[in-house]
Coordinates of N, CA and C in Angstrom, one line a residue:
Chain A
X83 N 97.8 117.3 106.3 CA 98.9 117.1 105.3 C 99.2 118.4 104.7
X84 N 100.4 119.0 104.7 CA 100.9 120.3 104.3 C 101.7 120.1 102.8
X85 N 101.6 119.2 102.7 CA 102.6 118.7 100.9 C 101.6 119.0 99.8
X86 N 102.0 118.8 98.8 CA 101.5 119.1 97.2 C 100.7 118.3 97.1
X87 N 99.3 118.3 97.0 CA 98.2 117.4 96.7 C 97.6 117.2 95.0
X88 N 97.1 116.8 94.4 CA 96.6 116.7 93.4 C 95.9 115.5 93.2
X89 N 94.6 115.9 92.1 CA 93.3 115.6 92.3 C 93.0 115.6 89.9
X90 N 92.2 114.2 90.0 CA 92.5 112.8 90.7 C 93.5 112.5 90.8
X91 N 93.8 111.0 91.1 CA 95.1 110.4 91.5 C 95.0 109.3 90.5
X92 N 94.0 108.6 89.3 CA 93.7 108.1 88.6 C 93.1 108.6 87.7
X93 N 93.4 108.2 86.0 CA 91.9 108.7 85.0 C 92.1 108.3 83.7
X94 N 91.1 107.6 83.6 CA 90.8 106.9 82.6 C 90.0 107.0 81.4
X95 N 90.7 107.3 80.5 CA 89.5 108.5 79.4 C 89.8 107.5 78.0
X96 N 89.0 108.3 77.1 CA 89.1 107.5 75.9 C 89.4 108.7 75.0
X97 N 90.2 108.1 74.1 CA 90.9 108.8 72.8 C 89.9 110.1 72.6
X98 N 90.3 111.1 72.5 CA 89.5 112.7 71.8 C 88.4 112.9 72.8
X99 N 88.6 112.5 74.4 CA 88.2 112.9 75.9 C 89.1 114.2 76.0
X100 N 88.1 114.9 76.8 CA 89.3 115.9 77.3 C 89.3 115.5 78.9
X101 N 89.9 115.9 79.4 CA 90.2 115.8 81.0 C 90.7 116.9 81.8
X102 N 90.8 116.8 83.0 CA 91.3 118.1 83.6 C 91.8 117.6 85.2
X103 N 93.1 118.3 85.3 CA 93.7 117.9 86.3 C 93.9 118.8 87.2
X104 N 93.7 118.5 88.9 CA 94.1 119.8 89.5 C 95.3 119.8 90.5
X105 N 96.2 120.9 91.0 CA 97.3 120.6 91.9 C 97.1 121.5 93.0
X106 N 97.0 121.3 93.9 CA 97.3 122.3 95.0 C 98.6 122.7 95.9
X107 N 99.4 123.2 95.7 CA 101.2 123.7 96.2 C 101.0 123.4 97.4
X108 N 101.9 123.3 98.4 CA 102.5 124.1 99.7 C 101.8 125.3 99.8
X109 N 101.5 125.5 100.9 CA 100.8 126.7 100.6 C 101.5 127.5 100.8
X110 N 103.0 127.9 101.1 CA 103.7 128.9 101.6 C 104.7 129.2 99.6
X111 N 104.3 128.4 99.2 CA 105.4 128.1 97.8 C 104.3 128.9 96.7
X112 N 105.1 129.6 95.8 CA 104.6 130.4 94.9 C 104.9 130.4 93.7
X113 N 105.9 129.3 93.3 CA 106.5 128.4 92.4 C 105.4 127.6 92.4
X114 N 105.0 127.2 90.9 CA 104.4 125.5 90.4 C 104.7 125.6 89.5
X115 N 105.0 124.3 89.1 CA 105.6 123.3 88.1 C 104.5 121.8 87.5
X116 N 104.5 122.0 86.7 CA 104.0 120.6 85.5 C 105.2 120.2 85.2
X117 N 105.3 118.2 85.3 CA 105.9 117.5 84.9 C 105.4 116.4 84.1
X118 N 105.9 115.3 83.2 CA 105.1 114.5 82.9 C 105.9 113.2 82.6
X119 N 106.0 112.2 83.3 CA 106.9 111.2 83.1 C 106.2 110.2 82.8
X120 N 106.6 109.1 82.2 CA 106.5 108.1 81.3 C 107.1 107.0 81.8
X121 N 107.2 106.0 81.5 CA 107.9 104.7 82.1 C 108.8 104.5 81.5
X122 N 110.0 104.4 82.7 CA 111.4 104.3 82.5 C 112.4 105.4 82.2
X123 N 111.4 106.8 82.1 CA 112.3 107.9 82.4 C 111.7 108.9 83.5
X124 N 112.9 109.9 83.5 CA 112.7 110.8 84.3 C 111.3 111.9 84.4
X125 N 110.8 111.9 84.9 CA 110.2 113.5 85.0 C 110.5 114.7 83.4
X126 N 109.5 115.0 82.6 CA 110.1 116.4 82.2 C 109.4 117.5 82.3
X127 N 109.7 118.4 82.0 CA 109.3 120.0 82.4 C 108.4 120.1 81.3
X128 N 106.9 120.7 81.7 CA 105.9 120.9 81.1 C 105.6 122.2 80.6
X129 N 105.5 123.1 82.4 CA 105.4 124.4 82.6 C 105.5 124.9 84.0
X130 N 105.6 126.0 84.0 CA 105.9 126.7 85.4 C 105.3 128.0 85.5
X131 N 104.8 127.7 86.9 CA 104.0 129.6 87.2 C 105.2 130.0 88.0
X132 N 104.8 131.5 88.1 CA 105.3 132.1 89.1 C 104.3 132.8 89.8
X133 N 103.6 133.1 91.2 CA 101.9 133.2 91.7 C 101.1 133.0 90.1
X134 N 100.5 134.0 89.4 CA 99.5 133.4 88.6 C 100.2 133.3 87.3
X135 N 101.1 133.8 86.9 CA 101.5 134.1 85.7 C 102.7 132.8 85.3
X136 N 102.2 132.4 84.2 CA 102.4 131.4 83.2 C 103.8 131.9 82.5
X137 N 105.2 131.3 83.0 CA 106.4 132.3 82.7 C 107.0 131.0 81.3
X138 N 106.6 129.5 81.6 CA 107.9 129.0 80.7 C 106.6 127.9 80.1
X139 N 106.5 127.5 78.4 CA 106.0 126.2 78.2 C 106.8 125.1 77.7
X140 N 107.5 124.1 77.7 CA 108.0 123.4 77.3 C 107.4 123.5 75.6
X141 N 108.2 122.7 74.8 CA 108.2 122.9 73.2 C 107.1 121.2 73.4
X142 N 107.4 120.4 74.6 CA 106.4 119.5 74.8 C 104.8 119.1 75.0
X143 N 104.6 120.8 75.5 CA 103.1 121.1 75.4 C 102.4 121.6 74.0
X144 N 101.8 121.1 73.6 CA 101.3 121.2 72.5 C 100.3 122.0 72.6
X145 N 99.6 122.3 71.5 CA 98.5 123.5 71.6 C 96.9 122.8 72.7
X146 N 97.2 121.1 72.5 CA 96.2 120.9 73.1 C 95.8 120.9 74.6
X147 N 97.5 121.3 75.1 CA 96.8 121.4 76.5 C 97.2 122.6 77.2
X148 N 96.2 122.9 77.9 CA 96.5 124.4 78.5 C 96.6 124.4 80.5
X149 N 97.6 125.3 81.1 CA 97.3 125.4 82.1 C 97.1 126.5 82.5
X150 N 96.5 126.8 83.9 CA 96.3 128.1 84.3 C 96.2 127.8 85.9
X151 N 96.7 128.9 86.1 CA 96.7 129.0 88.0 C 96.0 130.4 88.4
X152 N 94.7 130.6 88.4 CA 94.1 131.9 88.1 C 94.0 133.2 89.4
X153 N 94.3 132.7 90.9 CA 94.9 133.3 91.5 C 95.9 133.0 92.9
X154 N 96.9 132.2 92.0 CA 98.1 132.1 92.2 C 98.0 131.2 93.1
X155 N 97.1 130.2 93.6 CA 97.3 128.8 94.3 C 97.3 127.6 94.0
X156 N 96.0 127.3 93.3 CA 96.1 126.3 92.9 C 96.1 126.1 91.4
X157 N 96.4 125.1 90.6 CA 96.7 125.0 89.5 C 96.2 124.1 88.4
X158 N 95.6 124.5 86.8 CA 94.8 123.0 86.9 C 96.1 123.2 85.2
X159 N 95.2 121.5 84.6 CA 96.0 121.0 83.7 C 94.8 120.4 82.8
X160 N 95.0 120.7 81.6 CA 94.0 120.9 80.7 C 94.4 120.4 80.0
X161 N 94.1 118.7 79.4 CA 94.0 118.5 77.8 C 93.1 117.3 77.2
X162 N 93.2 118.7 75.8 CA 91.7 118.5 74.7 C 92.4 117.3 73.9
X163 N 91.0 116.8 73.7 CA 91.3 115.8 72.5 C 92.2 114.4 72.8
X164 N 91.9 114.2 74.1 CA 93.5 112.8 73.9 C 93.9 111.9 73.1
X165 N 94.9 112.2 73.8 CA 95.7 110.9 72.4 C 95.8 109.6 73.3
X166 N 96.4 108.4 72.9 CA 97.1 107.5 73.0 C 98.6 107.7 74.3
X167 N 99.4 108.8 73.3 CA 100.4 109.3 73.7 C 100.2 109.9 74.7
X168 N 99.2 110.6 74.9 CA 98.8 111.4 76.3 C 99.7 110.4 77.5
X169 N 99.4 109.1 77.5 CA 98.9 108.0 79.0 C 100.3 108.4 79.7
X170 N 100.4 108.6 80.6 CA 101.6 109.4 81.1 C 101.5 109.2 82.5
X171 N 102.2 109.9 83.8 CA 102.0 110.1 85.0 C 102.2 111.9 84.9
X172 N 101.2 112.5 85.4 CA 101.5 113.8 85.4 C 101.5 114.4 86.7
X173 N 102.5 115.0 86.9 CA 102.9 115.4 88.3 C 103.2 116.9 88.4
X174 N 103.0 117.2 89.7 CA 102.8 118.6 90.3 C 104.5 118.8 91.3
X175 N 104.8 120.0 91.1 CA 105.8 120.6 91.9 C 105.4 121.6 92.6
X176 N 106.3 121.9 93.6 CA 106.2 123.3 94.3 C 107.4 124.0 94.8
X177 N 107.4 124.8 95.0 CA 108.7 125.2 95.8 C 108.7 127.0 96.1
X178 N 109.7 127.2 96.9 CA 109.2 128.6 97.6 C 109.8 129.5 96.6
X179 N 109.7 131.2 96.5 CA 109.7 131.8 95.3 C 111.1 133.0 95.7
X180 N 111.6 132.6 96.8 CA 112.9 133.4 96.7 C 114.0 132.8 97.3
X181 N 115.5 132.9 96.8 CA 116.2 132.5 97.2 C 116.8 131.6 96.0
X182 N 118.3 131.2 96.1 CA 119.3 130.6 94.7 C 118.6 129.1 94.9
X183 N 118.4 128.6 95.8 CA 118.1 127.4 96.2 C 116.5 127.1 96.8
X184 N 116.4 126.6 94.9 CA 114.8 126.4 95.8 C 114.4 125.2 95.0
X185 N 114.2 124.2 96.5 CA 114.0 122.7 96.5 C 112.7 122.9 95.8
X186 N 112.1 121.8 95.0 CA 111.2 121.2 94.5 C 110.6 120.2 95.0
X187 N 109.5 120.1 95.3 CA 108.8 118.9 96.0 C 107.3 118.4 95.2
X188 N 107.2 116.9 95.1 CA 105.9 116.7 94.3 C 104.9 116.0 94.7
X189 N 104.2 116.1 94.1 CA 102.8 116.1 95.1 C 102.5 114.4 94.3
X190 N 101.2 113.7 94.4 CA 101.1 112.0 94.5 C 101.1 112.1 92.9
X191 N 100.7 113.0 91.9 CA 100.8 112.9 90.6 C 99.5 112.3 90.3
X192 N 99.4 112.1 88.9 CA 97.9 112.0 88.5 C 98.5 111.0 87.3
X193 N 97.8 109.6 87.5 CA 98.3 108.7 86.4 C 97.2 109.2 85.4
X194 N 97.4 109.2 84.4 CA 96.5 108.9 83.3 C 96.8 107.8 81.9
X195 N 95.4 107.4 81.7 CA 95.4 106.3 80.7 C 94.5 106.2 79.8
X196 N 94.8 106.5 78.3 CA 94.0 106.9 77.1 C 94.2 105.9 76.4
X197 N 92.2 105.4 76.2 CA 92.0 103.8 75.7 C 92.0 104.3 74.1
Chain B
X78 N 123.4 114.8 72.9 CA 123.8 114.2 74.2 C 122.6 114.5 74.9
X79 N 122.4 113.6 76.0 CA 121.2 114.3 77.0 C 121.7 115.4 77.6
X80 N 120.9 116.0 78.8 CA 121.6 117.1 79.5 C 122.0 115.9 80.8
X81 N 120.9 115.3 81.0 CA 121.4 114.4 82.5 C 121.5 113.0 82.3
X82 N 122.8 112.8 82.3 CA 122.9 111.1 82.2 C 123.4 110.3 83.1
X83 N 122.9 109.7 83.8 CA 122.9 108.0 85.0 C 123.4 107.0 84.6
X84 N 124.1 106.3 85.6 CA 124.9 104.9 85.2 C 123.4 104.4 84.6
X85 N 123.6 103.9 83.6 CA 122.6 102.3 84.1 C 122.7 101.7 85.2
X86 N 121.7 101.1 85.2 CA 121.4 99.9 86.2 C 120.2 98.3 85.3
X87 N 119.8 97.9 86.0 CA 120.0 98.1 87.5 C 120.9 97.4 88.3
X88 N 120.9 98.2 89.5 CA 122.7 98.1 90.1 C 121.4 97.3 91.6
X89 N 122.4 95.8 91.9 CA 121.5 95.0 92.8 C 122.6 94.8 93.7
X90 N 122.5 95.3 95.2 CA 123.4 94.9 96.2 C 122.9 94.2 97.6
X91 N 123.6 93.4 98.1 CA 123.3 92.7 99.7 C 123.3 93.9 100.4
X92 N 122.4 93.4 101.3 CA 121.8 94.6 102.7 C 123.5 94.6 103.4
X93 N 123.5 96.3 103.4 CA 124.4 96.7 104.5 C 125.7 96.8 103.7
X94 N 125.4 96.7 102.4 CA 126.7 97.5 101.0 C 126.5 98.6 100.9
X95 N 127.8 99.2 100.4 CA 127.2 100.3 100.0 C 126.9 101.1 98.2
X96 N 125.7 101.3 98.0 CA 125.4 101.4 96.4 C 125.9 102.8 96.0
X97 N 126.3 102.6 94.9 CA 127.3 104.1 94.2 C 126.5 104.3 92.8
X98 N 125.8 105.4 93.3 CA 124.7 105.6 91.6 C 125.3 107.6 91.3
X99 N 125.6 107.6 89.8 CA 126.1 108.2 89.2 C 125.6 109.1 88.3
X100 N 126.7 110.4 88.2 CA 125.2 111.2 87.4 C 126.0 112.5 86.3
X101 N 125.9 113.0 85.2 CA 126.8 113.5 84.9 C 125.8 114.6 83.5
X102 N 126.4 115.8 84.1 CA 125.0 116.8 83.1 C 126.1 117.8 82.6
X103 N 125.0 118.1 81.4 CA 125.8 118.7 79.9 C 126.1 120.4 80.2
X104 N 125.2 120.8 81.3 CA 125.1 122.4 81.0 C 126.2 123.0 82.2
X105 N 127.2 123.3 82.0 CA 128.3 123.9 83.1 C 127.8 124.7 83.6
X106 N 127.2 125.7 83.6 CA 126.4 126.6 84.6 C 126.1 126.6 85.6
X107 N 125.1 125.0 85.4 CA 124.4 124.6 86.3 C 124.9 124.9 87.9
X108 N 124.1 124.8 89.0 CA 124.3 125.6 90.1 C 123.9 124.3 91.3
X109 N 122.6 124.1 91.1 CA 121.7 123.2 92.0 C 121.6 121.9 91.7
X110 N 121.9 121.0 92.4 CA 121.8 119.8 92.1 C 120.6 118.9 93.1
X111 N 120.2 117.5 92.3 CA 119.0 117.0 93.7 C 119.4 115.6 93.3
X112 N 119.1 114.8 94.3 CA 119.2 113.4 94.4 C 116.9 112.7 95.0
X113 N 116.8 112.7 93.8 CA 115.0 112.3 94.4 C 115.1 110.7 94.2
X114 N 114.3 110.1 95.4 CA 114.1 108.8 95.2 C 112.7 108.1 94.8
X115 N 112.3 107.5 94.3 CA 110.8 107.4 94.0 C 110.6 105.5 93.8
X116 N 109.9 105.5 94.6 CA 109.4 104.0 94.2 C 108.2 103.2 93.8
X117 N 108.4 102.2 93.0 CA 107.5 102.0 91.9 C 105.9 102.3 92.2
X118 N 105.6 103.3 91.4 CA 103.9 103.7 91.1 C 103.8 105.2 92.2
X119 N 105.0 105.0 92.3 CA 105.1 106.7 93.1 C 105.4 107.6 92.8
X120 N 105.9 109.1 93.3 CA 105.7 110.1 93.1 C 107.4 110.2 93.4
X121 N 108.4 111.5 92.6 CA 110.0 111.2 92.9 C 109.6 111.9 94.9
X122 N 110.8 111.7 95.7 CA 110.6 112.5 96.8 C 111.9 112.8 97.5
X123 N 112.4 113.9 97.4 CA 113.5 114.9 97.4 C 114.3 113.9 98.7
X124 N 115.5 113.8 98.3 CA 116.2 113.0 99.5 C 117.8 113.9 99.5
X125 N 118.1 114.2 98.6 CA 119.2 115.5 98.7 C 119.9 116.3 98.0
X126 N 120.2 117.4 98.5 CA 120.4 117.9 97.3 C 121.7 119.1 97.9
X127 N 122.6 119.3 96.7 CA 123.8 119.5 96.6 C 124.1 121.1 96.1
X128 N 125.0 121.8 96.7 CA 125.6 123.0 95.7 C 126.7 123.8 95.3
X129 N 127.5 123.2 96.5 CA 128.9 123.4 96.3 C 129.9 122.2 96.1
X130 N 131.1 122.2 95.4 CA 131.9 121.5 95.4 C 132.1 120.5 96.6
X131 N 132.4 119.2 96.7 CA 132.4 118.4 97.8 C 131.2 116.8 98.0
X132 N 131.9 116.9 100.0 CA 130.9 115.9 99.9 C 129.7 116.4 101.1
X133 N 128.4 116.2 101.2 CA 127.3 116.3 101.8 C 126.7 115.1 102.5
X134 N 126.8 114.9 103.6 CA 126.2 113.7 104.2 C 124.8 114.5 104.9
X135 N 124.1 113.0 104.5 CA 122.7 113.2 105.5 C 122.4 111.7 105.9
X136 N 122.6 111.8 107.3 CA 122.6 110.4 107.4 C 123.0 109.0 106.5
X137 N 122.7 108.4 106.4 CA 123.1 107.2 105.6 C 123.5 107.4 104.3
X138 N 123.0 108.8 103.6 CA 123.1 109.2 102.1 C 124.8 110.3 102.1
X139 N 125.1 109.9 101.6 CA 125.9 111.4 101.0 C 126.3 111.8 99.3
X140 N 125.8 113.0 98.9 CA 126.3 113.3 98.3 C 127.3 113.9 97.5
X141 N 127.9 113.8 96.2 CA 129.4 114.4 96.4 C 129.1 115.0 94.6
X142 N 129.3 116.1 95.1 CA 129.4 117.1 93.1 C 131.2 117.5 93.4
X143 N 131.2 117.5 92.1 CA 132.5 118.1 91.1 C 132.1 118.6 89.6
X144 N 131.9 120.2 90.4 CA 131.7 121.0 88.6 C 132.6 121.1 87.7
X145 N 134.0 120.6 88.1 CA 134.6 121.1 86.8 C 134.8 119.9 86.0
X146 N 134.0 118.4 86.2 CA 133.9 117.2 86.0 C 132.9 117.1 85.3
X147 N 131.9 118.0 85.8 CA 130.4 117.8 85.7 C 129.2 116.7 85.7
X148 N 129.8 116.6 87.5 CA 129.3 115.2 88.0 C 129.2 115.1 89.4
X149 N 127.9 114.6 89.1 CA 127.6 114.3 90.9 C 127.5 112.6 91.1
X150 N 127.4 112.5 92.3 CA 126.7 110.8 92.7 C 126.4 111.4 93.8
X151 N 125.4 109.6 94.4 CA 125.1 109.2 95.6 C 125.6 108.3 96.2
X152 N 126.3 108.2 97.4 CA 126.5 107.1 97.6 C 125.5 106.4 99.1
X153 N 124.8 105.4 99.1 CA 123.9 104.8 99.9 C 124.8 104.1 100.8
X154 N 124.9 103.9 102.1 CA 125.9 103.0 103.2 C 124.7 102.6 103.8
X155 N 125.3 101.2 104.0 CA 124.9 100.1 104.8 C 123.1 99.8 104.2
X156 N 122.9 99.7 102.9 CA 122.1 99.5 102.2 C 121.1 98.7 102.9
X157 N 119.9 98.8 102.8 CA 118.6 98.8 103.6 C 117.2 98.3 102.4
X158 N 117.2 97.1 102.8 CA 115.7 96.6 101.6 C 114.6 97.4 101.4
X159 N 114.5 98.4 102.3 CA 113.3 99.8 102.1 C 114.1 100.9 101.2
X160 N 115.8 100.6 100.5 CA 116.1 101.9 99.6 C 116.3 101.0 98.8
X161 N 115.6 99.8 98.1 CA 114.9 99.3 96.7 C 114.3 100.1 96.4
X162 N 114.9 101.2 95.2 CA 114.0 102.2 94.7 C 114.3 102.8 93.4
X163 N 114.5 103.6 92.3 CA 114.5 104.3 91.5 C 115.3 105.4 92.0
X164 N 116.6 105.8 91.6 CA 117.1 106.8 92.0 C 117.4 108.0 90.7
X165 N 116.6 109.2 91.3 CA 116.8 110.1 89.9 C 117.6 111.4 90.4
X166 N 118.4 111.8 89.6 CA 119.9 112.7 89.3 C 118.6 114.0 88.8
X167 N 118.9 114.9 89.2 CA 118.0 116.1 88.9 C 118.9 117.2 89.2
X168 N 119.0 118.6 87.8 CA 120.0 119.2 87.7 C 118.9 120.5 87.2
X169 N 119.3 121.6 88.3 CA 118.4 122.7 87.9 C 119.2 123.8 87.5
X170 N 118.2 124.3 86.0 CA 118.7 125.2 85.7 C 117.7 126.7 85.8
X171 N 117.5 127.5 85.3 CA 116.8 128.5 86.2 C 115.8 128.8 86.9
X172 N 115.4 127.5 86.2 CA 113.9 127.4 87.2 C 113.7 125.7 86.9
X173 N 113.6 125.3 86.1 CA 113.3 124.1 86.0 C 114.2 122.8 86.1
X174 N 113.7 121.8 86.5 CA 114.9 120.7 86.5 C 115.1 119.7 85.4
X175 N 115.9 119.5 84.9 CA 116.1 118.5 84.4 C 116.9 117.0 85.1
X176 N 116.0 116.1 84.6 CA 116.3 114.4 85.1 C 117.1 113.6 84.1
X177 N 117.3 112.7 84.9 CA 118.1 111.7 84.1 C 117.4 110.5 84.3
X178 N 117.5 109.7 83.4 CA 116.2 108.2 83.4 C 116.3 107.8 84.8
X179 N 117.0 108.0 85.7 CA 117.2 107.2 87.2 C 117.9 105.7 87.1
X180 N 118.4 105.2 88.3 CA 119.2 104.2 88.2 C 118.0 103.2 89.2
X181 N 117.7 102.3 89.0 CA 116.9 101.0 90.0 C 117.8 100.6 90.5
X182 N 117.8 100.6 91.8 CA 118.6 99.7 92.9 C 117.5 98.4 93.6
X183 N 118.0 97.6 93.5 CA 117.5 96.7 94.8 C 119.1 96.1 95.3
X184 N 117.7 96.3 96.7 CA 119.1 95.5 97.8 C 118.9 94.0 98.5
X185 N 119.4 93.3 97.8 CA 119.0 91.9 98.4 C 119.3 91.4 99.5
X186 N 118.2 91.0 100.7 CA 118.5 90.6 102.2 C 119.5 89.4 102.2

């Protein structure tokens, strides 16, 4: 399988758990992307690398969660403390790093649920 | 206003209609457009995507943007009970995309 994988695919934590999420791109794509959608909307923008470096955070990410892609493949997703609000579907993008036109593809996403 | 906004739905049609889901975003700039389909407890999965004025066919799908409208659709032909799905309107701007809640289609046999 050559697509966007991400690990787990389920997780189940309790309020002020931390967790940790991981993605692994395409491997030819040097673009990743954090999404985080909720039920009944769309996908939104979390954050985005470009190889290792951490270029955009959404005003959505809060101080409690951090990501890092530390050399430039794979990518994890970090958050302290959860809330309630956390329970989410959090999902991975990829896509290639040159060119006007660069498709985004997502990997199975990582449900999560804070009891 | 949002940036990306979708008809409501949900829009329910007989197999072998054709379904017309709608899409209409705030930022004129914008350049790149995508049509992702995703179905329930899944992940979205890129089914087309658009960049110049007009219309784009891919097989059964085509899509059609007008920037000075600032609007795209999809239109689905000859509707198929496997595209019961969640259709989401995705509008990129320099790097990241913005969505619109998605339209639910079911197609009833």
């Amino acid at each position: 399988d050559t697509g966007v994988s991400q690990d787990p695919r389920h997780k189940i934590t309790k309020r002020g758990q931390n967790v940790t999420f991981r993605c692994d791109p395409i491997s030819e794509h040097n673009r990743l992307y954090w999404y985080r959608q909720t039920l009944g909307q769309g996908p939104e923008f979390l954050t985005y690398f470009q190889n290792e470096a951490q270029l955009e955070k959404s005003r959505l990410l809060s101080d409690r969660f951090s990501a890092e892609r530390p050399k430039g493949s794979f990518s994890t997703l970090e958050i302290q403390r959860t809330e309630q609000g956390d329970s989410a579907m959090y999902l991975c993008a990829s896509s290639r790093g040159t060119g006007a036109r660069l498709e985004q593809y997502f990997g199975p996403g990582t449900r999560l649920t804070v009891t | 206003q949002k940036e990306v906004e979708q008809n409501s739905g949900p829009l329910s049609v007989p197999e072998g209609a054709i379904a017309s889901l709608n899409c209409t975003y705030s930022d004129r700039g914008s350049q790149s457009f995508f049509w992702y389909r995703q179905y329930s407890g899944k992940s979205p999965e890129l089914i087309m995507s658009i960049y110049s004025n007009g219309d784009k066919e891919d097989g059964r799908f085509t899509a059609q943007l007008n920037k000075a409208s600032q609007y795209v659709s999809l239109l689905i032909r000859d509707s198929q009970p496997s595209d019961s799905a969640t259709y989401l309107c995705a509008v990129k701007g320099d790097y990241k995309l913005s969505f619109g809640a998605g339209t639910t289609v079911t197609v009833r046999a």
